[in-house]
Amino acid sequence: MSYSVVEYYGENSKYQCGYCKQSSSCSSYGMWAHKLSCQDYQELIDRGWRRSGCYCYKPMMDVTCCPSYTIKCDAINFRLNKSHKKIIKRMNKFLRDGLKETSEQDAQSNIDEIATHDGSACDQEHTEVPSMQPRVLDPDLLNTLTHVNSEKRSADDKTSALPIPTLSGVVNTSTHTSDSSISNQPKKAKLRRIERKREKLQKKGLSGADIEQLMQSNNRKSAEKSLEEFLSESPQDNDSPAHRLKIVTLLTSGAKFQESLHVSFNLYKKYQTAIHNDPPGAIEDYLDFLVKSPLKPFQGFGTFHQQYWLDDRLIAVGVIDVLPNCVSSVYFFYDPEYKFLSLGTYGSLRELAYTRSLYKEYPSISNYYMGFYIHSCPKMRYKSNLQPSYLLCPEAYTWHLLDRTVVAKLDASKYSRLNDDPTAQDTNKATEQDVNDVLLIFGRSCMTYTQYLTVVGKELPILFEYARLVGKSCAKKMMLYRV
């Protein structure tokens, strides 16, 4: 049975913000996860936590300069917009013919869209680093504790068994978010596309009425297609395509993953240098950030790398966590030489499609988590382009549709409760009795806080903050390490 061991750090305040770049305006709570069950992490992200490697952090929403709202997309009811469809066709064309944009107008339209909207769920998200180094836990101690709480965990973890997810075979798609359904304002690139289409039809001698009828018919046909149908419209092997795209999903803790580790690391260095102007860093940094995971593979859940191979060349990698109720995007990086394909958003749509494929067999996996939505940082609003999306209320921990009403609230104040019902409360709020039931690792034993008080006789006031932040469910299941 999977179990969790965490080390709570408390507040990490007054450090530089990765979004507004203020020198001492960012604040968060931090926690190191030595081991983390997928069920516990699902519950943590539903309370505003997020992981970077094994470090978990939760923004202090009402204090920090750029409040970060957990955002998820309803994958089952996801709606493609016109820009998504256009870029799928662009990828199909590239795979079929091996050609980029053929006209200056098309090329400029692509550049405009990428500059304004391209981004995967998390490739532009700032990641936190721990304020202190974790303690080294005795592996023998962890093994001894494996069975300490097994009966409780078996009662609490009611997840269905999943097969190890696989995404292999030749696929030919691309995605790109452009016009958000939050805003009905027409975009310049969109208007240019419509105008070019009209001009082409006029040159063919069609009347104005015929042009309108044809364009409306095409729009209806396009609207009827699902995400999967658009993704499947690709040249097959017997069509002799110029390129083949293969997506392979690998468990990061598996032996197969090691075979391409240095290839993915080299791609990551290239991406960080060209896209984010960051120094390449050492492979140890890459391992700590995107390979090492506190999530222990269990019944098909865990951390995976989805590798995008164009012929024999790795051009992109999506890092995801497969959890009991969702697929959570961790990071996405790609070869800058293929930026014209809008690979950032392409990865998001592929991950959405992957979530939908899991849902067919396991209906609990119905959402695609995209990390944080930062409304006060305009370049981070691109995540709202995947609709319908929901933001997490930072007080009641309820979900709210990211529509004009929510946008208006965030326009008025960067921090918002979101939930209009003043009586709505956190249903997973820890009581004093729940704090007494918090599990502590002390010495070489695991005990409740009540037992700890009997043995040590010294109170730990920080436990009340810890239990409030992780919720009563996790507070009573996860084992908190204390010296």
Short mmCIF file of C-alpha atoms in Angstrom, two decimals, residues 95-411:
data_model
loop_
_atom_site.label_atom_id
_atom_site.label_comp_id
_atom_site.label_asym_id
_atom_site.label_seq_id
_atom_site.Cartn_x
_atom_site.Cartn_y
_atom_site.Cartn_z
CA LEU A 95 3.77 15.78 -41.68
CA ARG A 96 2.29 15.10 -45.08
CA ASP A 97 4.40 17.46 -47.20
CA GLY A 98 7.32 18.41 -44.97
CA LEU A 99 6.64 22.08 -45.71
CA LYS A 100 6.35 25.10 -43.43
CA GLU A 101 4.07 28.06 -44.23
CA THR A 102 4.02 28.64 -47.98
CA SER A 103 3.11 32.33 -47.99
CA GLU A 104 4.25 35.40 -46.13
CA GLN A 105 0.69 35.98 -44.93
CA ASP A 106 0.41 32.48 -43.44
CA ALA A 107 3.85 32.75 -41.87
CA GLN A 108 3.03 36.12 -40.31
CA SER A 109 -0.28 34.80 -39.03
CA ASN A 110 1.56 31.93 -37.37
CA ILE A 111 4.10 34.27 -35.79
CA ASP A 112 1.33 36.52 -34.46
CA GLU A 113 -0.46 33.59 -32.86
CA ILE A 114 2.64 32.08 -31.29
CA ALA A 115 3.76 35.41 -29.87
CA THR A 116 0.32 36.03 -28.35
CA HIS A 117 -1.01 32.68 -27.26
CA ASP A 118 1.38 29.76 -27.56
CA GLY A 119 2.21 27.90 -24.40
CA SER A 120 1.66 24.48 -22.93
CA ALA A 121 -0.20 24.07 -19.67
CA CYS A 122 2.93 24.75 -17.65
CA ASP A 123 5.95 25.62 -19.81
CA GLN A 124 5.92 29.30 -18.79
CA GLU A 125 5.01 28.74 -15.16
CA HIS A 126 7.51 29.86 -12.55
CA THR A 127 8.54 27.01 -10.25
CA GLU A 128 9.40 27.34 -6.59
CA VAL A 129 12.56 26.14 -4.88
CA PRO A 130 12.81 25.03 -1.24
CA SER A 131 14.01 27.53 1.34
CA MET A 132 16.01 24.80 3.08
CA GLN A 133 17.42 21.38 2.32
CA PRO A 134 15.45 18.29 3.33
CA ARG A 135 16.78 15.99 5.99
CA VAL A 136 18.15 12.65 4.88
CA LEU A 137 15.86 9.90 6.08
CA ASP A 138 17.16 6.45 6.84
CA PRO A 139 15.93 4.16 4.04
CA ASP A 140 15.57 1.32 6.55
CA LEU A 141 13.31 3.55 8.63
CA LEU A 142 11.11 4.30 5.62
CA ASN A 143 10.88 0.61 4.81
CA THR A 144 9.96 -0.15 8.40
CA LEU A 145 7.18 2.42 8.27
CA THR A 146 5.73 1.00 5.08
CA HIS A 147 3.22 -1.11 6.98
CA VAL A 148 2.63 1.23 9.92
CA ASN A 149 -0.50 2.78 8.54
CA SER A 150 -1.53 0.18 5.99
CA GLU A 151 -4.94 -0.53 7.50
CA LYS A 152 -5.85 3.16 7.56
CA ARG A 153 -4.60 3.67 4.01
CA SER A 154 -6.50 0.66 2.70
CA ALA A 155 -9.66 2.20 4.12
CA ASP A 156 -8.91 5.66 2.70
CA ASP A 157 -7.44 4.80 -0.70
CA LYS A 158 -10.27 3.50 -2.86
CA THR A 159 -8.64 3.92 -6.25
CA SER A 160 -9.28 1.52 -9.09
CA ALA A 161 -6.41 -0.33 -10.65
CA LEU A 162 -5.12 1.27 -13.82
CA PRO A 163 -2.94 -0.25 -16.49
CA ILE A 164 0.33 1.57 -17.12
CA PRO A 165 -0.77 4.30 -19.56
CA THR A 166 0.63 4.03 -23.05
CA LEU A 167 0.63 6.52 -25.88
CA SER A 168 2.42 4.97 -28.80
CA GLY A 169 1.91 4.69 -32.51
CA VAL A 170 2.03 7.23 -35.27
CA VAL A 171 -0.06 10.31 -34.58
CA ASN A 172 -0.20 13.53 -36.53
CA THR A 173 -1.71 16.52 -34.82
CA SER A 174 -0.95 19.99 -33.57
CA THR A 175 -2.68 22.49 -31.39
CA HIS A 176 -2.56 26.14 -30.56
CA THR A 177 -4.76 28.33 -28.44
CA SER A 178 -5.72 31.67 -29.87
CA ASP A 179 -9.06 33.27 -29.22
CA SER A 180 -10.31 32.55 -25.70
CA SER A 181 -13.98 31.80 -25.19
CA ILE A 182 -13.84 34.31 -22.35
CA SER A 183 -13.55 37.12 -24.86
CA ASN A 184 -15.59 37.57 -27.99
CA GLN A 185 -13.34 40.27 -29.34
CA PRO A 186 -12.14 39.23 -32.82
CA LYS A 187 -8.40 38.74 -33.18
CA LYS A 188 -6.44 40.30 -36.02
CA ALA A 189 -5.03 36.97 -37.18
CA LYS A 190 -8.51 35.47 -37.23
CA LEU A 191 -9.89 38.34 -39.31
CA ARG A 192 -7.00 38.03 -41.76
CA ARG A 193 -7.71 34.31 -42.22
CA ILE A 194 -11.38 34.95 -42.92
CA GLU A 195 -10.56 37.71 -45.38
CA ARG A 196 -8.02 35.54 -47.25
CA LYS A 197 -10.57 32.76 -47.54
CA ARG A 198 -13.13 35.14 -48.98
CA GLU A 199 -10.63 36.50 -51.50
CA LYS A 200 -9.77 32.99 -52.70
CA LEU A 201 -13.44 32.14 -53.18
CA GLN A 202 -14.08 35.41 -55.02
CA LYS A 203 -11.21 34.66 -57.41
CA LYS A 204 -12.95 31.38 -58.22
CA GLY A 205 -15.98 33.38 -59.37
CA LEU A 206 -18.36 32.59 -56.53
CA SER A 207 -21.06 35.10 -55.67
CA GLY A 208 -21.33 36.72 -52.25
CA ALA A 209 -24.30 34.56 -51.29
CA ASP A 210 -22.52 31.37 -52.38
CA ILE A 211 -19.42 32.35 -50.42
CA GLU A 212 -21.43 32.92 -47.23
CA GLN A 213 -23.26 29.62 -47.65
CA LEU A 214 -20.04 27.71 -48.24
CA MET A 215 -18.26 29.28 -45.26
CA GLN A 216 -21.19 28.60 -42.95
CA SER A 217 -21.31 25.00 -44.16
CA ASN A 218 -17.59 24.57 -43.51
CA ASN A 219 -17.98 26.06 -40.04
CA ARG A 220 -20.79 23.64 -39.21
CA LYS A 221 -18.79 20.66 -40.41
CA SER A 222 -15.75 21.79 -38.45
CA ALA A 223 -17.78 22.37 -35.28
CA GLU A 224 -19.18 18.86 -35.38
CA LYS A 225 -15.77 17.18 -35.13
CA SER A 226 -14.37 16.10 -31.78
CA LEU A 227 -10.81 16.58 -30.59
CA GLU A 228 -10.04 12.96 -31.38
CA GLU A 229 -11.39 13.29 -34.91
CA PHE A 230 -9.16 16.26 -35.60
CA LEU A 231 -6.15 14.47 -34.14
CA SER A 232 -6.81 11.40 -36.28
CA GLU A 233 -6.88 13.28 -39.59
CA SER A 234 -3.29 12.54 -40.45
CA PRO A 235 -1.40 10.88 -43.28
CA GLN A 236 -0.94 7.16 -42.72
CA ASP A 237 2.12 5.08 -43.56
CA ASN A 238 0.62 3.96 -46.85
CA ASP A 239 0.29 7.64 -47.83
CA SER A 240 4.09 7.95 -47.80
CA PRO A 241 4.13 11.04 -45.55
CA ALA A 242 7.20 13.24 -45.38
CA HIS A 243 7.39 12.77 -41.60
CA ARG A 244 6.03 10.45 -38.94
CA LEU A 245 5.24 11.59 -35.41
CA LYS A 246 5.35 9.05 -32.61
CA ILE A 247 4.40 9.73 -29.00
CA VAL A 248 5.77 7.37 -26.37
CA THR A 249 4.78 7.44 -22.69
CA LEU A 250 7.43 6.29 -20.22
CA LEU A 251 7.31 5.87 -16.45
CA THR A 252 10.17 7.98 -15.06
CA SER A 253 11.14 5.26 -12.60
CA GLY A 254 11.27 2.59 -15.30
CA ALA A 255 14.36 1.11 -16.96
CA LYS A 256 13.15 2.06 -20.45
CA PHE A 257 13.21 5.74 -19.51
CA GLN A 258 16.95 5.62 -18.82
CA GLU A 259 17.71 4.70 -22.45
CA SER A 260 16.76 8.17 -23.69
CA LEU A 261 17.61 10.18 -20.56
CA HIS A 262 20.55 12.06 -22.07
CA VAL A 263 18.61 12.78 -25.26
CA SER A 264 15.78 14.38 -23.29
CA PHE A 265 18.27 16.27 -21.10
CA ASN A 266 19.99 17.74 -24.15
CA LEU A 267 16.62 18.83 -25.52
CA TYR A 268 15.76 20.43 -22.17
CA LYS A 269 19.03 22.39 -22.16
CA LYS A 270 18.37 23.61 -25.68
CA TYR A 271 14.85 24.70 -24.76
CA GLN A 272 15.81 26.49 -21.55
CA THR A 273 18.60 28.39 -23.28
CA ALA A 274 16.67 29.44 -26.39
CA ILE A 275 13.17 30.02 -24.96
CA HIS A 276 13.76 31.18 -21.39
CA ASN A 277 17.33 32.51 -21.69
CA ASP A 278 18.38 30.36 -18.74
CA PRO A 279 21.79 28.74 -18.34
CA PRO A 280 21.71 25.06 -19.40
CA GLY A 281 22.41 23.70 -15.91
CA ALA A 282 23.69 20.28 -14.90
CA ILE A 283 21.93 17.00 -15.39
CA GLU A 284 21.44 16.78 -11.61
CA ASP A 285 19.23 19.88 -11.81
CA TYR A 286 17.19 18.29 -14.58
CA LEU A 287 16.79 15.09 -12.58
CA ASP A 288 15.69 16.97 -9.45
CA PHE A 289 13.19 19.10 -11.37
CA LEU A 290 11.58 16.78 -13.92
CA VAL A 291 12.66 13.19 -13.31
CA LYS A 292 12.73 12.53 -9.57
CA SER A 293 9.21 12.38 -8.23
CA PRO A 294 7.82 11.76 -4.76
CA LEU A 295 4.90 9.94 -6.38
CA LYS A 296 5.33 6.22 -6.08
CA PRO A 297 3.92 4.25 -9.02
CA PHE A 298 0.82 2.43 -7.84
CA GLN A 299 -1.75 0.63 -9.99
CA GLY A 300 -0.82 2.69 -13.04
CA PHE A 301 -0.66 6.09 -11.34
CA GLY A 302 2.59 8.01 -11.16
CA THR A 303 4.88 10.39 -13.07
CA PHE A 304 5.47 9.96 -16.80
CA HIS A 305 7.37 11.57 -19.65
CA GLN A 306 5.52 11.68 -22.96
CA GLN A 307 8.17 11.86 -25.68
CA TYR A 308 7.33 13.29 -29.10
CA TRP A 309 9.53 11.72 -31.79
CA LEU A 310 9.55 13.21 -35.28
CA ASP A 311 10.97 10.36 -37.31
CA ASP A 312 14.07 9.54 -35.20
CA ARG A 313 14.42 12.97 -33.56
CA LEU A 314 13.07 13.90 -30.14
CA ILE A 315 11.32 17.26 -30.58
CA ALA A 316 9.26 17.60 -27.39
CA VAL A 317 8.67 16.13 -23.94
CA GLY A 318 5.61 16.50 -21.75
CA VAL A 319 5.96 15.66 -18.05
CA ILE A 320 2.68 14.59 -16.44
CA ASP A 321 1.35 13.09 -13.24
CA VAL A 322 -1.46 10.56 -13.63
CA LEU A 323 -3.60 10.81 -10.50
CA PRO A 324 -6.89 9.24 -9.36
CA ASN A 325 -9.05 12.13 -10.66
CA CYS A 326 -6.93 13.83 -13.29
CA VAL A 327 -3.91 14.14 -15.50
CA SER A 328 -1.77 16.94 -14.08
CA SER A 329 0.68 18.76 -16.33
CA VAL A 330 4.08 19.28 -14.69
CA TYR A 331 6.16 20.80 -17.51
CA PHE A 332 6.56 20.79 -21.27
CA PHE A 333 9.67 21.56 -23.32
CA TYR A 334 10.42 21.31 -27.03
CA ASP A 335 12.97 21.88 -29.77
CA PRO A 336 12.96 25.61 -30.62
CA GLU A 337 13.57 24.73 -34.28
CA TYR A 338 9.97 23.48 -34.41
CA LYS A 339 8.36 26.43 -32.70
CA PHE A 340 6.45 27.16 -35.91
CA LEU A 341 4.29 24.12 -35.08
CA SER A 342 3.08 25.67 -31.81
CA LEU A 343 4.32 22.66 -29.92
CA GLY A 344 3.51 24.17 -26.52
CA THR A 345 -0.21 24.21 -27.07
CA TYR A 346 0.02 21.06 -29.15
CA GLY A 347 1.23 19.27 -26.05
CA SER A 348 -1.72 20.56 -24.04
CA LEU A 349 -4.21 19.18 -26.54
CA ARG A 350 -2.45 15.85 -26.71
CA GLU A 351 -2.55 15.66 -22.91
CA LEU A 352 -6.24 16.57 -22.98
CA ALA A 353 -6.87 13.78 -25.47
CA TYR A 354 -4.89 11.42 -23.25
CA THR A 355 -7.05 12.37 -20.27
CA ARG A 356 -10.17 11.68 -22.31
CA SER A 357 -8.82 8.28 -23.36
CA LEU A 358 -8.25 7.31 -19.71
CA TYR A 359 -11.74 8.50 -18.83
CA LYS A 360 -13.30 5.94 -21.16
CA GLU A 361 -12.02 3.14 -18.93
CA TYR A 362 -11.75 5.02 -15.61
CA PRO A 363 -14.48 7.68 -15.29
CA SER A 364 -12.89 9.26 -12.20
CA ILE A 365 -10.12 10.67 -14.42
CA SER A 366 -12.08 13.47 -16.05
CA ASN A 367 -10.00 16.63 -15.57
CA TYR A 368 -6.78 18.06 -16.93
CA TYR A 369 -4.90 20.18 -14.38
CA MET A 370 -2.78 22.99 -15.81
CA GLY A 371 -0.97 24.20 -12.72
CA PHE A 372 -1.56 27.84 -11.79
CA TYR A 373 -3.49 30.63 -13.48
CA ILE A 374 -2.03 34.07 -12.69
CA HIS A 375 -4.49 36.72 -13.81
CA SER A 376 -2.30 39.59 -12.62
CA CYS A 377 0.37 38.46 -15.11
CA PRO A 378 -1.02 38.93 -18.66
CA LYS A 379 1.40 36.44 -20.26
CA MET A 380 0.04 33.71 -17.98
CA ARG A 381 -3.59 34.18 -19.02
CA TYR A 382 -3.14 31.88 -22.01
CA LYS A 383 -4.30 28.97 -19.85
CA SER A 384 -7.84 30.32 -20.06
CA ASN A 385 -7.86 29.39 -23.75
CA LEU A 386 -8.71 25.78 -22.89
CA GLN A 387 -12.42 25.77 -22.09
CA PRO A 388 -14.35 25.00 -20.00
CA SER A 389 -11.82 25.72 -17.26
CA TYR A 390 -12.32 26.20 -13.53
CA LEU A 391 -10.42 28.07 -10.82
CA LEU A 392 -10.10 26.92 -7.21
CA CYS A 393 -11.49 29.22 -4.52
CA PRO A 394 -8.58 29.86 -2.12
CA GLU A 395 -10.85 29.87 0.93
CA ALA A 396 -13.69 27.39 0.44
CA TYR A 397 -11.74 25.16 -2.00
CA THR A 398 -14.66 25.02 -4.42
CA TRP A 399 -14.36 25.18 -8.22
CA HIS A 400 -15.66 28.10 -10.28
CA LEU A 401 -16.07 28.39 -14.04
CA LEU A 402 -13.51 30.76 -15.54
CA ASP A 403 -16.05 32.96 -17.27
CA ARG A 404 -16.65 36.69 -17.55
CA THR A 405 -17.96 36.87 -13.98
CA VAL A 406 -14.77 35.41 -12.52
CA VAL A 407 -12.60 37.49 -14.86
CA ALA A 408 -14.42 40.63 -13.67
CA LYS A 409 -13.68 39.71 -10.06
CA LEU A 410 -9.99 39.27 -10.82
CA ASP A 411 -9.91 42.48 -12.84
#
